[in-house]
Short mmCIF file of C-alpha atoms in Angstrom, two decimals:
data_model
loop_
_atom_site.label_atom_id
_atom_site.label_comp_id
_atom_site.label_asym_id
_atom_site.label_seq_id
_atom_site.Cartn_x
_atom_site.Cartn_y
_atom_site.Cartn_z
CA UNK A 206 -3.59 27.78 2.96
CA UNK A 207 -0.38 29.61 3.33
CA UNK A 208 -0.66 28.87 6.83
CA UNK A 209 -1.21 24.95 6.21
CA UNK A 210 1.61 24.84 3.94
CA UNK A 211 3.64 27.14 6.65
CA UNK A 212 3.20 24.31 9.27
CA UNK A 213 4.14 21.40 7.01
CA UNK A 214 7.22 23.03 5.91
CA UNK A 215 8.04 23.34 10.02
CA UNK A 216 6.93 19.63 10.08
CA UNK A 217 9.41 18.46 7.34
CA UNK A 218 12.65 20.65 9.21
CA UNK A 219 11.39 19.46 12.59
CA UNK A 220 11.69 16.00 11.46
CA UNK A 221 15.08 16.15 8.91
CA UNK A 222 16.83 17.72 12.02
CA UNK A 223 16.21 14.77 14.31
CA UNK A 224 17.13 12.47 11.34
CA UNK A 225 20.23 13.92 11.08
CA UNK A 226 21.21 13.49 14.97
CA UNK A 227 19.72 10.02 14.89
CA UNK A 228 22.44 9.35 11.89
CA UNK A 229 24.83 11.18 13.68
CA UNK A 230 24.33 8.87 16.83
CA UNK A 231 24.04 5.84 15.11
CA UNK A 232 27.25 6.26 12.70
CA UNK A 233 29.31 7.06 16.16
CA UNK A 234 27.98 3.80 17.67
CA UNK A 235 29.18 1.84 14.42
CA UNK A 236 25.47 0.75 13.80
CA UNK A 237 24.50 0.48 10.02
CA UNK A 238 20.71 1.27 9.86
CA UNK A 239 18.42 0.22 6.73
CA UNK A 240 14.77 1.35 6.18
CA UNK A 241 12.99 -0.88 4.46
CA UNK A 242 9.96 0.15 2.42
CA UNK A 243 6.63 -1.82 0.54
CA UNK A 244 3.40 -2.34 0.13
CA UNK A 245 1.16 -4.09 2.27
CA UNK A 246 2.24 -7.93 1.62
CA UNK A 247 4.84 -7.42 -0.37
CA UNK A 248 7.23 -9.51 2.38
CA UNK A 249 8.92 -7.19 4.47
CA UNK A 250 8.66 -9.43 7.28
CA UNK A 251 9.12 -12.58 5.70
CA UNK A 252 12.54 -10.78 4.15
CA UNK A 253 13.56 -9.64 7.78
CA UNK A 254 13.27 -13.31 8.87
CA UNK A 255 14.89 -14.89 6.28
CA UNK A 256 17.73 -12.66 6.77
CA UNK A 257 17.99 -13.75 10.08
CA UNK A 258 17.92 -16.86 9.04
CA UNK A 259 21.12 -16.88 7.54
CA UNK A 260 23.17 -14.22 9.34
CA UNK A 261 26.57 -13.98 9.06
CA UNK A 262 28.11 -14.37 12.28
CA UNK A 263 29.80 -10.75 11.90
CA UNK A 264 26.32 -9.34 11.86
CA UNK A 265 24.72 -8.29 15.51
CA UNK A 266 21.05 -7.24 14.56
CA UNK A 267 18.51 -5.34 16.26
CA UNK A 268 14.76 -4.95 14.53
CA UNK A 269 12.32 -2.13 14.36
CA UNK A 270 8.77 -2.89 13.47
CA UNK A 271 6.27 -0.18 12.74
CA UNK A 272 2.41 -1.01 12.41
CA UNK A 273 -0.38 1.25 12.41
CA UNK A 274 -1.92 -1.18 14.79
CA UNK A 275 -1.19 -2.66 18.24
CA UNK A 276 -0.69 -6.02 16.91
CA UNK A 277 2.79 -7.63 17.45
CA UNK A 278 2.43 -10.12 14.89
CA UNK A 279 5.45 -9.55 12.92
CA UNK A 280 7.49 -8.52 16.60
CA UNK A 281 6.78 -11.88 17.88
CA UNK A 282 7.95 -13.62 15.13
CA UNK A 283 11.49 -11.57 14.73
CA UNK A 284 11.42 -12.17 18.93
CA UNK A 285 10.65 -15.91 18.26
CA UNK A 286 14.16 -16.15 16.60
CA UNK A 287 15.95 -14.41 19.26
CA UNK A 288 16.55 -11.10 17.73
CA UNK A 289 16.02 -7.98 20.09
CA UNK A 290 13.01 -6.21 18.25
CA UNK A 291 10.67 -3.10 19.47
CA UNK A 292 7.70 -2.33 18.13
CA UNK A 293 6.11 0.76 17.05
CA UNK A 294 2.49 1.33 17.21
CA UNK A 295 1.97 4.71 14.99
CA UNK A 296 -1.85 5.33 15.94
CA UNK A 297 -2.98 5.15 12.52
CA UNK A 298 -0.23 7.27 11.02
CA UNK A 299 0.74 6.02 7.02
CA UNK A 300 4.31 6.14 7.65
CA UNK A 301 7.13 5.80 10.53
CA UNK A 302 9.00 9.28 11.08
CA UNK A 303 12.16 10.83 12.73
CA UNK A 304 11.22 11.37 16.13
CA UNK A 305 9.54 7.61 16.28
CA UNK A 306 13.03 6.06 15.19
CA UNK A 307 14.74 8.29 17.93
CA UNK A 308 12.44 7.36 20.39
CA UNK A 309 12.40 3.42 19.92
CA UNK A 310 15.69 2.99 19.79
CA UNK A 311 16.70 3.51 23.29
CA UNK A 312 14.83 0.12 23.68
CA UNK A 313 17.38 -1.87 21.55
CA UNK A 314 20.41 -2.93 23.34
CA UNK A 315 22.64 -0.41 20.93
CA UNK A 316 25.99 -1.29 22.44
CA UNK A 317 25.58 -4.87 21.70
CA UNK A 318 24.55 -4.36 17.93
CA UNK A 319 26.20 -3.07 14.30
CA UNK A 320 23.13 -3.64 11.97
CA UNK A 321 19.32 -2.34 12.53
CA UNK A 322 16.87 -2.72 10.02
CA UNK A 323 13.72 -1.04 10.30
CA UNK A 324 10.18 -2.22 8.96
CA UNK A 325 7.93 0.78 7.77
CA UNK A 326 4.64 0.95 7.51
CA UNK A 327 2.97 -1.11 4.45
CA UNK A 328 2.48 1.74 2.31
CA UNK A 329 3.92 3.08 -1.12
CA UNK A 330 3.04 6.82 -0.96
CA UNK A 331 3.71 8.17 2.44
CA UNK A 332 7.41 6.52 3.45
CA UNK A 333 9.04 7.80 0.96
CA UNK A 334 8.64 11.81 2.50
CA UNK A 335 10.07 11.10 5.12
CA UNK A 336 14.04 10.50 6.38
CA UNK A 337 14.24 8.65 9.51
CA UNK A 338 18.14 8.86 10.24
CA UNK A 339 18.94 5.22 8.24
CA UNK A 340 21.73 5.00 6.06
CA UNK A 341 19.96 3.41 3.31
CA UNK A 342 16.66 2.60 2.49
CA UNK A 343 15.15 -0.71 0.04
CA UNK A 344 12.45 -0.95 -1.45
CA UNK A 345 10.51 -4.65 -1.50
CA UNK A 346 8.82 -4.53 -4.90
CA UNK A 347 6.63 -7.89 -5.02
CA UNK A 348 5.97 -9.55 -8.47
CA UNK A 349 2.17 -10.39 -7.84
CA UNK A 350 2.01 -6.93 -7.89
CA UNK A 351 2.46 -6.20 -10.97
CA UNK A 352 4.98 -4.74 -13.12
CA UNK A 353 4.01 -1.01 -13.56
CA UNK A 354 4.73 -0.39 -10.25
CA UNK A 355 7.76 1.87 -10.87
CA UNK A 356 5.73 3.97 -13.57
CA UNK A 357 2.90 4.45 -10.93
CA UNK A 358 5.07 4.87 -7.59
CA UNK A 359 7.70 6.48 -8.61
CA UNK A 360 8.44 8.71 -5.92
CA UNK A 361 9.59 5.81 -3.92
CA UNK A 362 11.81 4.22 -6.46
CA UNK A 363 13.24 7.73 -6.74
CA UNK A 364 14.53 7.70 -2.93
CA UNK A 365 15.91 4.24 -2.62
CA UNK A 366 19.60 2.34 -2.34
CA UNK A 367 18.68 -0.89 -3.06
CA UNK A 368 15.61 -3.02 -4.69
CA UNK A 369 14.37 -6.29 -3.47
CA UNK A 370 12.39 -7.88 -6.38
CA UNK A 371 10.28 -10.70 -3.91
CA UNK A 372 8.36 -13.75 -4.46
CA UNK A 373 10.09 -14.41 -7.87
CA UNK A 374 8.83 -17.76 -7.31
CA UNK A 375 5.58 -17.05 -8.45
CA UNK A 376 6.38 -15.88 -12.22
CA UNK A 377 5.31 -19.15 -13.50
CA UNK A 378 2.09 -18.33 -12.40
CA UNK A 379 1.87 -14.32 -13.62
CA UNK A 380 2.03 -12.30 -16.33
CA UNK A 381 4.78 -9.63 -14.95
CA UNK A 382 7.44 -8.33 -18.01
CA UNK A 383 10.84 -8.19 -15.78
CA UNK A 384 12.17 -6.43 -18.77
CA UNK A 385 9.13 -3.53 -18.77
CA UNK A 386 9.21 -3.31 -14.53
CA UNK A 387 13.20 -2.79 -14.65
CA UNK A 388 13.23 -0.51 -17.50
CA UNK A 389 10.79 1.44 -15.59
CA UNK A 390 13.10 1.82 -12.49
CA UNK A 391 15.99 2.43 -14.18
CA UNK A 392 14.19 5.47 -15.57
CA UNK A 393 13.93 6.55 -12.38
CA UNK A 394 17.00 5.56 -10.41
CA UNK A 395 19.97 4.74 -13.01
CA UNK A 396 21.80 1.51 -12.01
CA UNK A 397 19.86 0.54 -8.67
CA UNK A 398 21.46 -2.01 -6.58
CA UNK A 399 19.11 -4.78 -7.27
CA UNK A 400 18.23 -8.50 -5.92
CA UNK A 401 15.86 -10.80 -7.26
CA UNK A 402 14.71 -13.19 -4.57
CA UNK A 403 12.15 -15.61 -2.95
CA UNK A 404 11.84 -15.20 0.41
CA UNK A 405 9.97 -18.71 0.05
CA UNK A 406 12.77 -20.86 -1.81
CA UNK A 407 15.75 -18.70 -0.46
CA UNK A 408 16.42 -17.80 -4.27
CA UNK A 409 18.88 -14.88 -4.32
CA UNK A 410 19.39 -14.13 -0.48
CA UNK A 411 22.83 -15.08 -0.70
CA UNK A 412 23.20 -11.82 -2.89
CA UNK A 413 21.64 -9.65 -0.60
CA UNK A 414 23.69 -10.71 2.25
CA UNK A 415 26.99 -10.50 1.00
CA UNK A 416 25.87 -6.73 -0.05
CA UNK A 417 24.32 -6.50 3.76
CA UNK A 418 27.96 -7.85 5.03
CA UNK A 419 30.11 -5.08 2.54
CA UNK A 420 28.16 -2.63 4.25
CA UNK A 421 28.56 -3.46 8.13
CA UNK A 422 31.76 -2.92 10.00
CA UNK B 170 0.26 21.69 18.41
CA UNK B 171 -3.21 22.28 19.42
CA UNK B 172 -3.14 24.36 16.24
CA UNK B 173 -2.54 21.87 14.10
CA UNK B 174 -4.99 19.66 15.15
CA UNK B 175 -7.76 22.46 14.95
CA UNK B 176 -6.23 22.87 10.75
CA UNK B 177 -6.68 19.04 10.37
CA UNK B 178 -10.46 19.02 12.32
CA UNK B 179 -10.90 21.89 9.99
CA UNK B 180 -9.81 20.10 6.89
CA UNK B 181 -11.86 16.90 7.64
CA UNK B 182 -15.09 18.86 8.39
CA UNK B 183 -14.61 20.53 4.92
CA UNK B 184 -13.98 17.30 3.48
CA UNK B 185 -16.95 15.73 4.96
CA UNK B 186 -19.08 19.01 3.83
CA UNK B 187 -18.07 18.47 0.37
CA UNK B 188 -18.73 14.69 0.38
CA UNK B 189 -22.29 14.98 1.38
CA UNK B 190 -22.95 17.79 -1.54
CA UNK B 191 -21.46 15.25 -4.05
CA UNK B 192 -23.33 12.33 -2.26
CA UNK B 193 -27.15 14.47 -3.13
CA UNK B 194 -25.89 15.27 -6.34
CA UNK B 195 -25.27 11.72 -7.25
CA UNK B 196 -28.43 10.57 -5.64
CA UNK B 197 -30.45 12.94 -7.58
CA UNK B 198 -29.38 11.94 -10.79
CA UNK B 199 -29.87 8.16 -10.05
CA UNK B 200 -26.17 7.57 -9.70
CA UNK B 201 -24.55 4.79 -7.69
CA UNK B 202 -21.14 5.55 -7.28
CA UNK B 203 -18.42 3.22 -5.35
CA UNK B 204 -15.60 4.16 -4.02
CA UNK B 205 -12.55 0.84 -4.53
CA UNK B 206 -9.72 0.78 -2.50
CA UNK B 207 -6.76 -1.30 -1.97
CA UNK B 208 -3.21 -2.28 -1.82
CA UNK B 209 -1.22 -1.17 -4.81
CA UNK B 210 -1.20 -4.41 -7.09
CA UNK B 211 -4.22 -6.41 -5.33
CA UNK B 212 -5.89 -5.52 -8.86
CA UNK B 213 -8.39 -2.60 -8.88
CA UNK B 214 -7.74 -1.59 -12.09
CA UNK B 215 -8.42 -5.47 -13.56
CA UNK B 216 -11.53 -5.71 -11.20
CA UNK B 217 -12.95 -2.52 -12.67
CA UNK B 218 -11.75 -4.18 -16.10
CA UNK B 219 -13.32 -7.22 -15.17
CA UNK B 220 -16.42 -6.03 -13.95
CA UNK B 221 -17.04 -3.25 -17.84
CA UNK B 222 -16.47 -7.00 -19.60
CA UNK B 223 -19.24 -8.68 -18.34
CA UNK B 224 -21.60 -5.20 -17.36
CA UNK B 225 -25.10 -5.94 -17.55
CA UNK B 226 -27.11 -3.79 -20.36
CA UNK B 227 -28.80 -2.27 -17.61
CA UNK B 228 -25.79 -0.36 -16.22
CA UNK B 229 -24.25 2.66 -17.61
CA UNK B 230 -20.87 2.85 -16.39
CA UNK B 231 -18.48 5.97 -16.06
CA UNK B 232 -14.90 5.45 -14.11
CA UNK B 233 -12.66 7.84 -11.84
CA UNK B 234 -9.18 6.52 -12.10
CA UNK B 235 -7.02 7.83 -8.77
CA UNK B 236 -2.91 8.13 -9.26
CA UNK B 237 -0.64 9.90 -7.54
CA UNK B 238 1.41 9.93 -10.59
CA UNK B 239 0.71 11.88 -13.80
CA UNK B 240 0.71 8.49 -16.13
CA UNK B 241 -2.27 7.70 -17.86
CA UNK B 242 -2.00 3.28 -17.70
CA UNK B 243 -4.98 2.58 -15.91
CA UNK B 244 -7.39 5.19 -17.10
CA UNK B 245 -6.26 4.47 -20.90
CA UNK B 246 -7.33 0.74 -20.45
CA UNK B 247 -10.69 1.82 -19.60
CA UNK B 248 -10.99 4.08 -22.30
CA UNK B 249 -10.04 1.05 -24.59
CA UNK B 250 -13.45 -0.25 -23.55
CA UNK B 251 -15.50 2.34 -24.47
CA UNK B 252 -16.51 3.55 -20.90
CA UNK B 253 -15.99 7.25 -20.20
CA UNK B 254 -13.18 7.57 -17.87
CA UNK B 255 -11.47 10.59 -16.19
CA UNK B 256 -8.12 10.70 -14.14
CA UNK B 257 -7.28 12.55 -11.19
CA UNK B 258 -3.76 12.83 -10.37
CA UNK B 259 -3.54 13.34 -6.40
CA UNK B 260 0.25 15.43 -7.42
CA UNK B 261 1.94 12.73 -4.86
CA UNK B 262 -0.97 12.81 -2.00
CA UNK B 263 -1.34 9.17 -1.06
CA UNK B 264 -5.04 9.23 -1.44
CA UNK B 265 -8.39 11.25 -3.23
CA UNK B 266 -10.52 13.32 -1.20
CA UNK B 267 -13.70 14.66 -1.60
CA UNK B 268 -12.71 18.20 -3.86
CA UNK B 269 -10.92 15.92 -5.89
CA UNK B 270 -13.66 13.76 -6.47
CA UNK B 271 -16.26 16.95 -6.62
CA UNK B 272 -13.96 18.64 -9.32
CA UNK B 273 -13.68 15.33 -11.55
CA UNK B 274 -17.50 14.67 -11.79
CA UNK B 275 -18.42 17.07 -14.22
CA UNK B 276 -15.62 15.70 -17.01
CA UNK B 277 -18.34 12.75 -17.34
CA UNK B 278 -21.31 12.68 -19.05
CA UNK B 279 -23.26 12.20 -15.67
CA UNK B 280 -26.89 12.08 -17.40
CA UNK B 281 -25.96 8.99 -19.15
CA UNK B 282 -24.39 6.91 -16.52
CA UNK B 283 -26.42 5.14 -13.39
CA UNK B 284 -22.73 4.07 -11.88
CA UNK B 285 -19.48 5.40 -11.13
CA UNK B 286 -16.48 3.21 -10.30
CA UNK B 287 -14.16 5.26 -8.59
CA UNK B 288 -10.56 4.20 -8.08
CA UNK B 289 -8.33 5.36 -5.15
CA UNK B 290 -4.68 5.18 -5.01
CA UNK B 291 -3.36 2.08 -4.04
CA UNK B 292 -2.85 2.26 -0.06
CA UNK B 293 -4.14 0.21 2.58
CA UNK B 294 -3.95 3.84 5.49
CA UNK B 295 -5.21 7.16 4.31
CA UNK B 296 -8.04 5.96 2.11
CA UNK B 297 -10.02 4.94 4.72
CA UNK B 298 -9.93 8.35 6.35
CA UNK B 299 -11.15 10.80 3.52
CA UNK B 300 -15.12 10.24 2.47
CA UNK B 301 -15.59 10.92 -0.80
CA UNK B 302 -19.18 11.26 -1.23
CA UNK B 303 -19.79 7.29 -2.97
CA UNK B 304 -22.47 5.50 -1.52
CA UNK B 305 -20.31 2.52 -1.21
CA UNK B 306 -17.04 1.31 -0.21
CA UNK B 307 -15.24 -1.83 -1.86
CA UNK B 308 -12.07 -2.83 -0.97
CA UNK B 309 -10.07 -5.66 -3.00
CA UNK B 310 -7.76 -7.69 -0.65
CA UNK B 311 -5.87 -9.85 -2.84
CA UNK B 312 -4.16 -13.91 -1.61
CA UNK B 313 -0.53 -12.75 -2.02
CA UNK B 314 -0.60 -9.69 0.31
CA UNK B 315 -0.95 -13.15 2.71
CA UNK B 316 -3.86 -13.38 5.45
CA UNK B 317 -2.61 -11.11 8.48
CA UNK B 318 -3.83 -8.01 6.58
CA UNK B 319 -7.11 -7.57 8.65
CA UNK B 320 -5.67 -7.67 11.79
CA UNK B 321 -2.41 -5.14 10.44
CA UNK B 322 -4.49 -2.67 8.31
CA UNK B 323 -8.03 -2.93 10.79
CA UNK B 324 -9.59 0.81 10.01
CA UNK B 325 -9.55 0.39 6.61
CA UNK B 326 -11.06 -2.94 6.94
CA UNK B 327 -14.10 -1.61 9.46
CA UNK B 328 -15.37 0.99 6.96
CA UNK B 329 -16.22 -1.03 4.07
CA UNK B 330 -19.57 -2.32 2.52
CA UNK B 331 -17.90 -4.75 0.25
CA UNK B 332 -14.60 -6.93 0.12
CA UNK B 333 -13.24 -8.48 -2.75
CA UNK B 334 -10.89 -11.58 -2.08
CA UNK B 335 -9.16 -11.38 -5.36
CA UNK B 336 -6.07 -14.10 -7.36
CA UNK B 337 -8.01 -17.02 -5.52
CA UNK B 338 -6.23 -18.74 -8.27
CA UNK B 339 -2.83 -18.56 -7.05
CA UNK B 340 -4.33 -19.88 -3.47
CA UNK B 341 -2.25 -23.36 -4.70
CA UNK B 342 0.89 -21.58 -4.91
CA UNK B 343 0.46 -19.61 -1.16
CA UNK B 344 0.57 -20.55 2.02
CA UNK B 345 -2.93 -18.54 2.73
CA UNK B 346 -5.75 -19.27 5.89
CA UNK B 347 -8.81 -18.57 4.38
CA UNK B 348 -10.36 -19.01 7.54
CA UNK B 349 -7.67 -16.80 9.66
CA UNK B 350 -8.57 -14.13 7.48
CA UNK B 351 -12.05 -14.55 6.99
CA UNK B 352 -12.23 -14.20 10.73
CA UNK B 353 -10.33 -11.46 11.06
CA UNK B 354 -12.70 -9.76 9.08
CA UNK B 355 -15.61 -10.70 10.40
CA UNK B 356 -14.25 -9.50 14.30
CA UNK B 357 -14.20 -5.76 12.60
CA UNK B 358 -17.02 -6.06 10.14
CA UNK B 359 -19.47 -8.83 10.99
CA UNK B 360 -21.40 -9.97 8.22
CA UNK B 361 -19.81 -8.43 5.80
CA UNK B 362 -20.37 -9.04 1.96
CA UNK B 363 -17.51 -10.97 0.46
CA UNK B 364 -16.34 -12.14 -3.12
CA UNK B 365 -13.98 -14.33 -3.76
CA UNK B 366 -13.19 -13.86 -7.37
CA UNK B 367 -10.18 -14.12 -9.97
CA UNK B 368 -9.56 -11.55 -12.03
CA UNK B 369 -7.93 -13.73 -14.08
CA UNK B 370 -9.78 -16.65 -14.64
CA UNK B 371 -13.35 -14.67 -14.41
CA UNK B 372 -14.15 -17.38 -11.45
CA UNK B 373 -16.54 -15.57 -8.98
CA UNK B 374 -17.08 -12.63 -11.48
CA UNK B 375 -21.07 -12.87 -11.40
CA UNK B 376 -21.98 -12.84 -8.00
CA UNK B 377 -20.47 -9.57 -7.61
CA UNK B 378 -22.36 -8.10 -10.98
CA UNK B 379 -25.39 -9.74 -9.44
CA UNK B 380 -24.51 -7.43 -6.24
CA UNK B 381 -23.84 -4.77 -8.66
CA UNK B 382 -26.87 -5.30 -10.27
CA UNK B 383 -29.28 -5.03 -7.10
CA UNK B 384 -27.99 -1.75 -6.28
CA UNK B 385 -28.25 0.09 -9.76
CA UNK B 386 -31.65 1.27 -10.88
#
């Protein structure tokens, strides 16, 4: 066991260490990187396009999807729209890492760009061990998920820069206490940078972007 | 390298040794036990909720409530229903196993229960690579996590004996294919048993308890 834990521990370094030069690199290249963290549905991708969507036009973007499958579905679409996007496939894997960032991004055209934002793996558990070089992650909470998400998760809302409170559209339809969810998160992660949206309406994007254009160079 | 993939064959093999102790054990004593996994939010906890509502006399029901968090929500609904209900708390792992589920068994009065819902964490990956010893596998898919999940999430998808298409009441509010995602499904797990139910509205409720039913003796 002392072993096991050993080789995780050399795991965790290995990967923190590439982080770090992946930062490093991407800081000296003026590119402003974003993880972006959910659940499975919650409307990562449909939050990736509708930034696009409304870009400013001081904003050169570059995409990073990960899926634990080989299916471009959510590539396509960001490719559709004429964003350069590259896709990784992570075998199964719960959760994008270091040395996957560091070796996709030779595939974006770096010199042309000042904003990546990088689609993890649907998951609430697993992202949130491990640092992949970004300079900021958000979480996309959705609210048919319910609102005890924070008080169940809460490792993830621990770790993150920003919260995107999605498909606020829907609250006619659900019983989620906005007052019980936040209080929860703020528990966990005092005054998080927060944005209620609908990536459906457009509700609130406007928000997020001028926060996305404070933050790029 | 090679090391580590010898630990994690190691690890499985235990896992899987374990599992098919706990899978006797649960046979002998005229047990059906489940093992429900799913997204975090698609609704386990108000399927299991559901399903103790409307239990037919003939069922004895205990629960295994799955967090990765030390808070007691879920399992302290169930208890509110009279079932007896114990928690395991994974201490951050991003799914149960089969020790955890071994170790939990004997907190419930096993000679008075012919069926054991058992909840996993909420997470679409590592769930469907641990057996835990249940003689089923349900997983609740729910409309707003949208109708790609099949072809993103596949493995999880191939190993199951049941899905649940749970909130088919918001299907008004959501742009969702029923039949993109039925056949999605049915291209990794032909003929597989499906429910379309609301948790909600109790709509599609009693076919599954009629399923439930025909496997509980």
């Amino acid at each position: 066991m002392k072993q096991n834990v050993q080789i995780i521990q050399n795991i965790m370094n290995a990967n923190d260490t590439v982080a770090a030069k992946t930062n490093q690199r991407l800081s000296e290249n003026g590119i402003f990187a974003i993880n972006i963290m959910a659940s499975p549905g919650a409307g990562k991708t449909s939050f990736i396009l509708k930034t696009i969507e409304s870009l400013p036009e001081s904003i050169h973007l570059g995409v990073i999807e990960g899926d634990t499958a080989p299916v471009t579905i959510d590539s396509d679409k960001v490719k559709d729209l004429g964003i350069p996007v590259v896709q990784i496939n992570t075998g199964g894997a719960c959760h994008l890492d270091a040395p996957m960032l560091d070796n996709a991004l030779p595939h974006l055209p770096l010199d042309e760009l000042n904003l990546i934002l990088v689609e993890n793996v649907g998951n609430l558990v697993c992202p949130a061990a491990f640092k992949l070089g970004t300079h900021a992650s958000v979480l996309i909470a959705s609210i048919p998920e319910g609102d005890d998400k924070p008080y169940k998760y809460p490792n993830i809302y621990r770790g993150i820069d920003v919260l995107i409170i999605n498909k606020i559209d829907l609250r006619p339809y659900l019983d989620f206490r906005m007052d019980y969810f936040r209080q929860g998160v703020e528990m966990l992660n005092p005054g998080l940078v927060t944005f209620e949206v609908s990536c459906k309406t457009g509700e609130g994007i406007d928000a997020w972007l001028n926060w996305l254009a404070s933050k790029v160079s």
